[in-house]
Tab-separated table of C-alpha atoms in Angstrom:
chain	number	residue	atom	x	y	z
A	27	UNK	CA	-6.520	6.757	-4.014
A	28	UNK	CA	-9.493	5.671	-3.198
A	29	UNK	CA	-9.238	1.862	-2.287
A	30	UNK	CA	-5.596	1.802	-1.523
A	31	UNK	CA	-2.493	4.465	0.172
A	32	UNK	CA	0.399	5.029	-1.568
A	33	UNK	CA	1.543	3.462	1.100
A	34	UNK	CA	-0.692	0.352	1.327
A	35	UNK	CA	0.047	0.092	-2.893
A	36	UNK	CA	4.169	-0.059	-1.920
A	37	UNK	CA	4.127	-2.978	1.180
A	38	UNK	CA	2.182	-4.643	-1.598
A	39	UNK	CA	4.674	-4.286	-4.128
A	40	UNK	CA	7.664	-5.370	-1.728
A	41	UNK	CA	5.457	-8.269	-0.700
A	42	UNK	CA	7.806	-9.907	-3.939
A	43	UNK	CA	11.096	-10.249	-2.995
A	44	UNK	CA	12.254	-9.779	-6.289
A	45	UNK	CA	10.402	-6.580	-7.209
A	46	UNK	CA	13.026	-4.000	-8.449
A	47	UNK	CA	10.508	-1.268	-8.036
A	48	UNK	CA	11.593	2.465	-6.378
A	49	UNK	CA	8.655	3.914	-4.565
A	50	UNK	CA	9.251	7.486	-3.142
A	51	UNK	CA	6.522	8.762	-0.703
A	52	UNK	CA	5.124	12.671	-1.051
A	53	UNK	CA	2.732	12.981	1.986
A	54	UNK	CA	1.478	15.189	4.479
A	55	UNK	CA	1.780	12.590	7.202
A	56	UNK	CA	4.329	13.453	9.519
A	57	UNK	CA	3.254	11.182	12.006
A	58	UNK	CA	6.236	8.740	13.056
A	59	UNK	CA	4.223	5.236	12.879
A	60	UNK	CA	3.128	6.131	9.473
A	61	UNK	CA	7.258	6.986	8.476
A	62	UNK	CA	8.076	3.761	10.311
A	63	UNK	CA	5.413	1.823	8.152
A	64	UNK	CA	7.227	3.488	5.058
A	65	UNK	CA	10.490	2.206	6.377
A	66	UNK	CA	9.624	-1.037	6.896
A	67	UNK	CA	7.971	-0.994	3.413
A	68	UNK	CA	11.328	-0.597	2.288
A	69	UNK	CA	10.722	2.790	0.218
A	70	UNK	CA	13.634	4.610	-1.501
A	71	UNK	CA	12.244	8.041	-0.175
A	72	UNK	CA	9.584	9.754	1.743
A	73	UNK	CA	9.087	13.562	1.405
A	74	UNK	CA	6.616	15.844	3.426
A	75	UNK	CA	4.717	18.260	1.596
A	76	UNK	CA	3.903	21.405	3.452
């Protein structure tokens, strides 16, 4: 994406506490602060590829 993450597009999202959305991460990040960021993000998954 080339202005936003997936990531940067889902903290947005949950920015509205009433968003009903489910947001499921597929990355090749397995760095923990990026995981953490995901968690806090409150996605419903988050799936390494690789």
């Amino acid at each position: 994406m080339p202005k936003m993450s997936g990531l940067d597009v889902a903290e947005e999202l949950f920015r509205d506490k009433k968003s009903i959305s489910k947001i499921v991460i597929l990355t090749t990040f397995a760095k923990a602060d990026y995981f953490q960021r995901a968690v806090n993000a409150k996605v419903s998954g988050y799936l390494l590829k690789g």
